[in-house]
XYZ file of C-alpha atoms in Angstrom:
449
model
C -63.876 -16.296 32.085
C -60.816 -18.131 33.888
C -59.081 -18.382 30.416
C -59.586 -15.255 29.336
C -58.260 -14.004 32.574
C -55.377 -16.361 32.486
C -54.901 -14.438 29.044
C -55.036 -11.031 30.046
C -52.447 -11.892 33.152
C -49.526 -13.450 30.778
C -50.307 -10.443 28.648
C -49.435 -8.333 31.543
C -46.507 -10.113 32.559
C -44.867 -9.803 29.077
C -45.869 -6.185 29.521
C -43.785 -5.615 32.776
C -41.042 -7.403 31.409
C -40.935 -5.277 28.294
C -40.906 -2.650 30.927
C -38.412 -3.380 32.938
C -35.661 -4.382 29.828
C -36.699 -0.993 28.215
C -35.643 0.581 31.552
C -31.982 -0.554 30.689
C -32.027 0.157 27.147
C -32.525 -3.452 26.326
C -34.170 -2.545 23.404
C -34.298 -6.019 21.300
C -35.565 -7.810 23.946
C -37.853 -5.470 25.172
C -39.494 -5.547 21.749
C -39.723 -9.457 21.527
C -41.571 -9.168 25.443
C -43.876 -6.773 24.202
C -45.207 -8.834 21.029
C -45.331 -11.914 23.381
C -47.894 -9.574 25.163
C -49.701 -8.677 21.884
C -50.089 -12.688 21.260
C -51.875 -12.877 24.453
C -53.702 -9.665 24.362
C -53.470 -7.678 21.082
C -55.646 -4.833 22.652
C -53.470 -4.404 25.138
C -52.704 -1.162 24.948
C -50.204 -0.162 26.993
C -48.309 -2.865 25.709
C -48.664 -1.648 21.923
C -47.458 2.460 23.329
C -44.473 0.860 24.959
C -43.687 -1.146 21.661
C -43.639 1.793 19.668
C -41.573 3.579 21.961
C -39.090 0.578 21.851
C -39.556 0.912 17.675
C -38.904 4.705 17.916
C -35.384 4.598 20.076
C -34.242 2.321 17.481
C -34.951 5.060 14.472
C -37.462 2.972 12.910
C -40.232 5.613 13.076
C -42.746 4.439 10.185
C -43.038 1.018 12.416
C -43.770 2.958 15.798
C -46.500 4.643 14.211
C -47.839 1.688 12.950
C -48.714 0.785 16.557
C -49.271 3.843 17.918
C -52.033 4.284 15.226
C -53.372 0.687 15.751
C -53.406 1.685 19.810
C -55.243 4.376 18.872
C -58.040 2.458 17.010
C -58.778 0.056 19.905
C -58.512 3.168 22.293
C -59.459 6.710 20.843
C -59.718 8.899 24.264
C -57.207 8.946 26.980
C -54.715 7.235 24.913
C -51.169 8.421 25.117
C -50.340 7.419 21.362
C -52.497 10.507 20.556
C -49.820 12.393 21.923
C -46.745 10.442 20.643
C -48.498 10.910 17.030
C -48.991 14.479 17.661
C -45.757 15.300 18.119
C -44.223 13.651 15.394
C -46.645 15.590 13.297
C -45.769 18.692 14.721
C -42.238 18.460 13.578
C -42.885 17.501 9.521
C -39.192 18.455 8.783
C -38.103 15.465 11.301
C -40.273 13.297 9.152
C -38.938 14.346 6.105
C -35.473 13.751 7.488
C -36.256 10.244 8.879
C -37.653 9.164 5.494
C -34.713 10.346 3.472
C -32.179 8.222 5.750
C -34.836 5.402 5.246
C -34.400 5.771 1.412
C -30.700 6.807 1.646
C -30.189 3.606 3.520
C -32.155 1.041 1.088
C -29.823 2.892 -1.450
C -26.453 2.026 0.369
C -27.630 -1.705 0.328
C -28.237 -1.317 -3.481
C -24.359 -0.327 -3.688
C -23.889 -2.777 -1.484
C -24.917 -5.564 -3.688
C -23.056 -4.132 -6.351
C -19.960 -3.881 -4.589
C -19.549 0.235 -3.801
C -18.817 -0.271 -0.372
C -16.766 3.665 -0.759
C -20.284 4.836 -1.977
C -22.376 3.255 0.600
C -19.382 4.362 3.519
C -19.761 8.154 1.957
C -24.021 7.564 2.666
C -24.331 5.975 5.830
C -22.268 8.729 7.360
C -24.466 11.282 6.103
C -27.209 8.775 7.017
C -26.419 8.418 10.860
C -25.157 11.976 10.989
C -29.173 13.105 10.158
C -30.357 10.097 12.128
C -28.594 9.146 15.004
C -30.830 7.088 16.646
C -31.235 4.881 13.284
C -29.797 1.421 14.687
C -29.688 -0.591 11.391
C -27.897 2.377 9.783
C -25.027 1.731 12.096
C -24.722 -1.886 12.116
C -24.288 -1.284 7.893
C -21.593 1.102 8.993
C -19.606 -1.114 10.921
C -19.759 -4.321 8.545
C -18.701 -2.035 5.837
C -15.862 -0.720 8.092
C -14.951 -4.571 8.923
C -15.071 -5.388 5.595
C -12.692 -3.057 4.321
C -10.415 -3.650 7.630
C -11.072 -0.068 8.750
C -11.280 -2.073 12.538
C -10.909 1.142 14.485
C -13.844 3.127 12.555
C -16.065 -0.265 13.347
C -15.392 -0.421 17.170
C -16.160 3.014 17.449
C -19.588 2.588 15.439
C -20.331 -0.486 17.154
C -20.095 1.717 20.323
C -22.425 3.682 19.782
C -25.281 0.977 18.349
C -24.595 -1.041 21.277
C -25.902 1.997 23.193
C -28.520 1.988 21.310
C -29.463 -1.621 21.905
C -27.059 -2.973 24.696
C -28.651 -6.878 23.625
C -29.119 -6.307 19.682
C -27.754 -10.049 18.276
C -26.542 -8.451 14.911
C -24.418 -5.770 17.134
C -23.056 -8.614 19.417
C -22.181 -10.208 16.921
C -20.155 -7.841 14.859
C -18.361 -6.970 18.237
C -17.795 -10.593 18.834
C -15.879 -11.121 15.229
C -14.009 -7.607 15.890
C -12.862 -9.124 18.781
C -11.990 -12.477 17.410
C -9.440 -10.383 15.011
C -8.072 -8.431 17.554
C -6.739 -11.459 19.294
C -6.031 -13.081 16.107
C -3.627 -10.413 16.162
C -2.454 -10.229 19.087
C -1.689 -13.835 18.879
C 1.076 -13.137 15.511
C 2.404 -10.787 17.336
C 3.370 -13.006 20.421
C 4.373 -15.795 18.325
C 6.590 -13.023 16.599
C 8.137 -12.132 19.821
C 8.737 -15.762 21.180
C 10.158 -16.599 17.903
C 12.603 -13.948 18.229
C 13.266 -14.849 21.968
C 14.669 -18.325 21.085
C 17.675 -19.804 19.459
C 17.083 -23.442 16.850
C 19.942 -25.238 16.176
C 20.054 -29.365 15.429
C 22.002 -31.476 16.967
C 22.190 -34.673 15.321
C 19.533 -35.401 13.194
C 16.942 -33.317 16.081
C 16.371 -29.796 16.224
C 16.133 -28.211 19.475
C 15.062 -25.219 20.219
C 15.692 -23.369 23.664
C 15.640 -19.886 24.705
C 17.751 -17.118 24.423
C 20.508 -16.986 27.097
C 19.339 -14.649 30.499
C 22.903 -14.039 31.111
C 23.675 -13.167 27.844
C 21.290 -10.795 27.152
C 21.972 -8.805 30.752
C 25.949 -9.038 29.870
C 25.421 -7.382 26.423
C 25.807 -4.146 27.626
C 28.945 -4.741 29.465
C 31.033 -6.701 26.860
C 30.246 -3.775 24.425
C 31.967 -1.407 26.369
C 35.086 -4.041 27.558
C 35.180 -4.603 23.709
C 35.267 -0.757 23.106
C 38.251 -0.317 25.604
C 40.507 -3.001 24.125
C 39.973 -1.643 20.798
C 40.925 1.805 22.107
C 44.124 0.196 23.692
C 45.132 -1.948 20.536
C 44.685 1.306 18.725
C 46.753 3.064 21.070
C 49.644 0.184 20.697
C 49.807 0.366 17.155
C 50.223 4.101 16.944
C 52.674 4.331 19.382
C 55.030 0.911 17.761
C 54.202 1.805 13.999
C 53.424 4.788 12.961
C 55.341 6.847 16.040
C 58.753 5.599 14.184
C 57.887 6.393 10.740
C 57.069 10.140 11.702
C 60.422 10.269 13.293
C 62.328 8.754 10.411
C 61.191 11.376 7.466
C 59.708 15.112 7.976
C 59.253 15.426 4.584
C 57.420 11.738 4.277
C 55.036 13.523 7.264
C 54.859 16.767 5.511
C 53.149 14.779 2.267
C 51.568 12.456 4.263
C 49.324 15.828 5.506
C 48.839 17.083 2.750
C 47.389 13.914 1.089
C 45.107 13.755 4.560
C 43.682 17.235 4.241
C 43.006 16.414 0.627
C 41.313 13.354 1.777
C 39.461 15.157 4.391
C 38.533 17.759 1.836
C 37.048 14.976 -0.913
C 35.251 13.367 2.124
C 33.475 16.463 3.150
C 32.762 17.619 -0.659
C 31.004 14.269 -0.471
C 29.400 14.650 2.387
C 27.768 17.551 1.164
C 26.582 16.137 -1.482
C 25.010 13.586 0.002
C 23.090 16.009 2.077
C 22.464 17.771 -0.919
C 20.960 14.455 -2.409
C 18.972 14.060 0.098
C 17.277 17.254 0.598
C 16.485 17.230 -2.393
C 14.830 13.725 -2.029
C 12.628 14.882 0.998
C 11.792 17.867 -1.152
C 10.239 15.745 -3.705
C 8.817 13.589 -1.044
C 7.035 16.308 0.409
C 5.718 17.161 -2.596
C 4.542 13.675 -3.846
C 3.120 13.682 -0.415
C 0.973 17.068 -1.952
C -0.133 15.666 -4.805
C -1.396 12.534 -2.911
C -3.155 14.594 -0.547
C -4.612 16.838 -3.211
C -5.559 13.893 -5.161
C -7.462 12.258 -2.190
C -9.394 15.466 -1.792
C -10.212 15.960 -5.400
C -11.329 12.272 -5.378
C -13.299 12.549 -2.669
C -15.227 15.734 -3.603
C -16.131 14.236 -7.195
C -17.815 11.141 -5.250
C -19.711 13.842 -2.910
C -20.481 16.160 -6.304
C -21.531 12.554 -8.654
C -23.859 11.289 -5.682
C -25.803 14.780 -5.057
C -26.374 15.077 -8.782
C -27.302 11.471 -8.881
C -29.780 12.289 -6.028
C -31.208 14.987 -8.009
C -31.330 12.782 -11.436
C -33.276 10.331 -9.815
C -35.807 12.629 -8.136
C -35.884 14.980 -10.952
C -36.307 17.558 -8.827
C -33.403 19.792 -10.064
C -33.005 21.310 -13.395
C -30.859 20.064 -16.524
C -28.569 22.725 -16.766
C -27.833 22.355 -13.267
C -26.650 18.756 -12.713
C -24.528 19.245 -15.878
C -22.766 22.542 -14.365
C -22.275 19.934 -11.626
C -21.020 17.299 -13.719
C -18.823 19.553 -15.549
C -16.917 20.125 -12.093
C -16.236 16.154 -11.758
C -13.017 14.624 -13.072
C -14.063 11.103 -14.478
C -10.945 9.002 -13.993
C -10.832 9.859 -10.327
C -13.704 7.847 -9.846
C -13.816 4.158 -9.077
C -15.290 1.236 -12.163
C -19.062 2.449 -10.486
C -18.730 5.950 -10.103
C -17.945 6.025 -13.554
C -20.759 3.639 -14.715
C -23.135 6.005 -12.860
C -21.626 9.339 -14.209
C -21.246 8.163 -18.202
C -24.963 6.952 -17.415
C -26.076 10.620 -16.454
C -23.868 11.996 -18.763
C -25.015 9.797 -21.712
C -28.789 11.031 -20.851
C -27.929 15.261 -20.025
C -24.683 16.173 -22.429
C -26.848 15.408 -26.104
C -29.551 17.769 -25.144
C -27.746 20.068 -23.059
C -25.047 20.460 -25.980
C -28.136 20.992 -28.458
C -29.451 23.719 -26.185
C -26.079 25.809 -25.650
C -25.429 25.341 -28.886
C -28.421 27.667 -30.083
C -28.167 29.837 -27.280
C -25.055 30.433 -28.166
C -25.870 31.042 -32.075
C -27.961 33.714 -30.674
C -25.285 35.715 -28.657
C -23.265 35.485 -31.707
C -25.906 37.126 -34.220
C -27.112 39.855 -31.121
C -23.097 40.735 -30.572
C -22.507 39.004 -26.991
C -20.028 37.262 -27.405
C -18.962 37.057 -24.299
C -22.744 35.058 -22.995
C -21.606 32.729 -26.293
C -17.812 32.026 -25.370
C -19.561 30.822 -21.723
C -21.821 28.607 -23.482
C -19.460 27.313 -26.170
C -16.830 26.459 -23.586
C -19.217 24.225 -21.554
C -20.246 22.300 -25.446
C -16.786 21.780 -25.867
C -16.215 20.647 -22.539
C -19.087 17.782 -22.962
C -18.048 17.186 -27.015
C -14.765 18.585 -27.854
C -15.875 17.750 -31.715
C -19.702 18.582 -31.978
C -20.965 19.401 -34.720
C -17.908 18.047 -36.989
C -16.217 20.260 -35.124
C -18.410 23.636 -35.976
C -19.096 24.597 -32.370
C -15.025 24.514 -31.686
C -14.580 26.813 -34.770
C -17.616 28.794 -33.055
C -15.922 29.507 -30.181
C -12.738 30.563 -31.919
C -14.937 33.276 -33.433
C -16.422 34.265 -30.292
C -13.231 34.773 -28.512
C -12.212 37.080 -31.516
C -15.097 38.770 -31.334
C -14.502 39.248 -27.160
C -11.290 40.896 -27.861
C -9.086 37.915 -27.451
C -7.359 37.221 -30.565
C -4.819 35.208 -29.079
C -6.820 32.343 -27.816
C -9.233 32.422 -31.088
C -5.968 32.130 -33.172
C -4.954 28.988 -30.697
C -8.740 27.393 -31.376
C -8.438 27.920 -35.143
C -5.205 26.109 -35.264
C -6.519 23.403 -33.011
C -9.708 23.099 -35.375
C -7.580 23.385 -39.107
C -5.287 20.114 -36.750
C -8.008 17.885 -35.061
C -10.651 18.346 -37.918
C -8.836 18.815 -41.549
C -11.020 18.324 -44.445
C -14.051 19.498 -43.080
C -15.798 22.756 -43.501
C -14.869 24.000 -39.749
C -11.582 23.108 -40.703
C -11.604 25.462 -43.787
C -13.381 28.365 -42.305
C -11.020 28.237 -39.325
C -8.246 28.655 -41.719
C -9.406 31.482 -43.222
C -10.153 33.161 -40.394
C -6.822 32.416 -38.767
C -5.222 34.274 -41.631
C -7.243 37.410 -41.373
C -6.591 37.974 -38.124
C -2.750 37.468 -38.421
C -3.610 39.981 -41.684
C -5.470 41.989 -39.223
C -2.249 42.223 -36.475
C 0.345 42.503 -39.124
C 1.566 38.861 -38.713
C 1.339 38.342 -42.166
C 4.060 40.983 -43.450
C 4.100 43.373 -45.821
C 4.590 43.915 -49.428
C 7.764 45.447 -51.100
């Protein structure tokens, strides 16, 4: 009896403690208190409740109902974990969130390990946007952000896990390196300015070095303007001993002399202008690679949102053919990084074959029922995934069902690109002939005498 009692009081102890470091969000050790209590006392319920509390304000909600379930075994009635079940089952949308930033997150360590730290970046912040109480999500966040020396991003994550957990050793520890390179830093930069504060010169055969002059330095702005004054007085002298004298001697030398100074004047502020011109115009296209920069930023950043939805929906099949390939239609391929593109010529290589088969007979169809428009639609997405299927049939196909829309312009343009990119073949031949009868057809090809 005196050892089980012994027992039961350091399970109690470890209890309170848990207790009092949850009280000030000390979250990791909180948790190891609490399964010091559970040695001791692994019915101890109150113990078990707090523990998946603790597991709970850290995101990791399958692991506090573990324990709440296990409480609830030892202790059926009058048990609080009744409750905390209870309401996460009322909420079955909060569950469903939690477990997809639980599977987003294993996902992010899978690009992780095959270095797509911009894929994983783009997740987790969709991850702890969801989830914001998911700790482990956030320390992923901010090594990702230290790794790719985006240092401001990762102080600001690391301020909110350490929130979270205010003694988590994997936070710490992150904050401890950021802080190691921000005095890395700062330590350059001092040596920087001390270097520039002192003056090496050798003497001998020793170098010494010694700082910069005090007195120098607070004189500077005082011997600029004595040096400014003599110049202004030497100029002064020679203009009044040199060229004074000359002016006097010859009017007409003076009268020239002007003349040759306006021109002067003239060519210097044709020049000028020019230059400004110049350099307008260089902003101009500055500004406008600037744009393009911009716009290509954007663009690349929407195709990595667009390829990781539809990879999403690949994996959990949930979402129909035709509508990841619409998606992946939208996506330009060499905006992607070396794994984007792996994982889009992967979906690609499994959707375009039997999509392309599909559209292709659905677009047959429109053609022999007189829609034409339904088959230039379908036609234009085939050619988008295989400029040259069918030995270049479904190009010549779509030629015909732009003539057929009432666009004999852009049929003509297909048929010419068909009879160019496919001679010798059959689509090649028909799209010949039917080039010429519709120039026949608009009077292109002239007419008899």
């Amino acid at each position: 009896m005196d050892y089980t009692e012994k027992l039961m009081r350091q399970s109690n102890y470890w209890y309170n403690d848990g207790l009092r470091k949850a009280n000030i969000r000390d979250l990791s050790g909180a948790a190891a208190s609490l399964r010091r209590s559970l040695q001791y006392n692994r019915e101890n319920v109150m113990a078990r409740n707090l523990l998946g509390l603790v597991y709970y304000g850290r995101g990791e909600v399958a692991e506090a109902l573990v324990e709440w379930i296990i409480s609830k075994n030892f202790k059926s009635y009058e048990n609080i974990a009744n409750y905390y079940i209870k309401r996460v089952q009322e909420t079955p949308s909060e569950l469903e969130t939690v477990n997809q930033a639980v599977h987003k997150y294993n996902q992010c360590l899978s690009y992780c390990q095959q270095n797509g730290e911009d894929l994983a970046i783009i997740q987790l912040k969709k991850v702890v946007a969801s989830h914001p109480a998911f700790l482990k999500a956030h320390q992923l966040l901010a090594l990702l952000y230290l790794h790719t020396g985006q240092y401001a991003k990762a102080r600001q994550t690391l301020r909110v896990a350490h929130r979270l957990d205010t003694t988590n050793d994997i936070t710490l520890g992150y904050m401890h390196e950021l802080a190691q390179i921000r005095s890395q830093k700062m330590a350059k930069l001092k040596k920087h300015e001390e270097k520039e504060q002192t003056v090496t010169y050798t003497l001998g055969n020793e170098t010494i070095i010694q700082p910069v002059s005090s007195s120098l330095k607070d004189n500077a702005a005082i011997l600029t303007i004595v040096n400014i004054v003599i110049g202004i007085v030497l100029g002064a002298a020679v203009v009044w001993f040199l060229i004074t004298p000359a002016v006097r001697q010859s009017q007409a030398s003076d009268t020239n002399q002007s003349m040759i100074t306006l021109s002067e004047e003239k060519a210097a502020q044709d020049a000028q202008i020019t230059a400004l011109q110049q350099e307008l115009e260089s902003y101009r296209s500055t500004s406008s690679e600037a744009e393009s920069a911009i716009q290509t930023a954007q663009s690349t950043q929407t195709g990595y949102e667009t390829l990781m939805t539809v990879y999403e929906q690949y994996q959990a099949q949930n979402t129909s053919n035709a509508d990841m390939t619409d998606s992946l239609l939208t996506i330009n391929r060499d905006s992607l990084g070396e794994r984007g593109q792996a994982i889009f010529d992967e979906m690609t290589g499994d959707l375009y074959p039997t999509m392309c088969e599909r559209l292709y007979g659905e677009a047959q169809s429109s053609m022999n029922s007189g829609n034409y428009a339904d088959a230039v639609t379908a036609l234009e997405k085939v050619t988008q995934m295989d400029a040259g299927y069918d030995e270049g049939n479904a190009l010549k196909l779509l030629g015909d069902a732009y003539a057929g829309n009432g666009n004999p312009d852009k049929a003509k343009e297909i048929y010419a690109r068909v009879t160019s990119e496919y001679s010798g073949t059959t689509a090649a031949t028909e799209a010949e002939s039917a080039m010429n009868e519709e120039n026949a057809e608009n009077g292109d090809g002239g007419q008899e005498e």
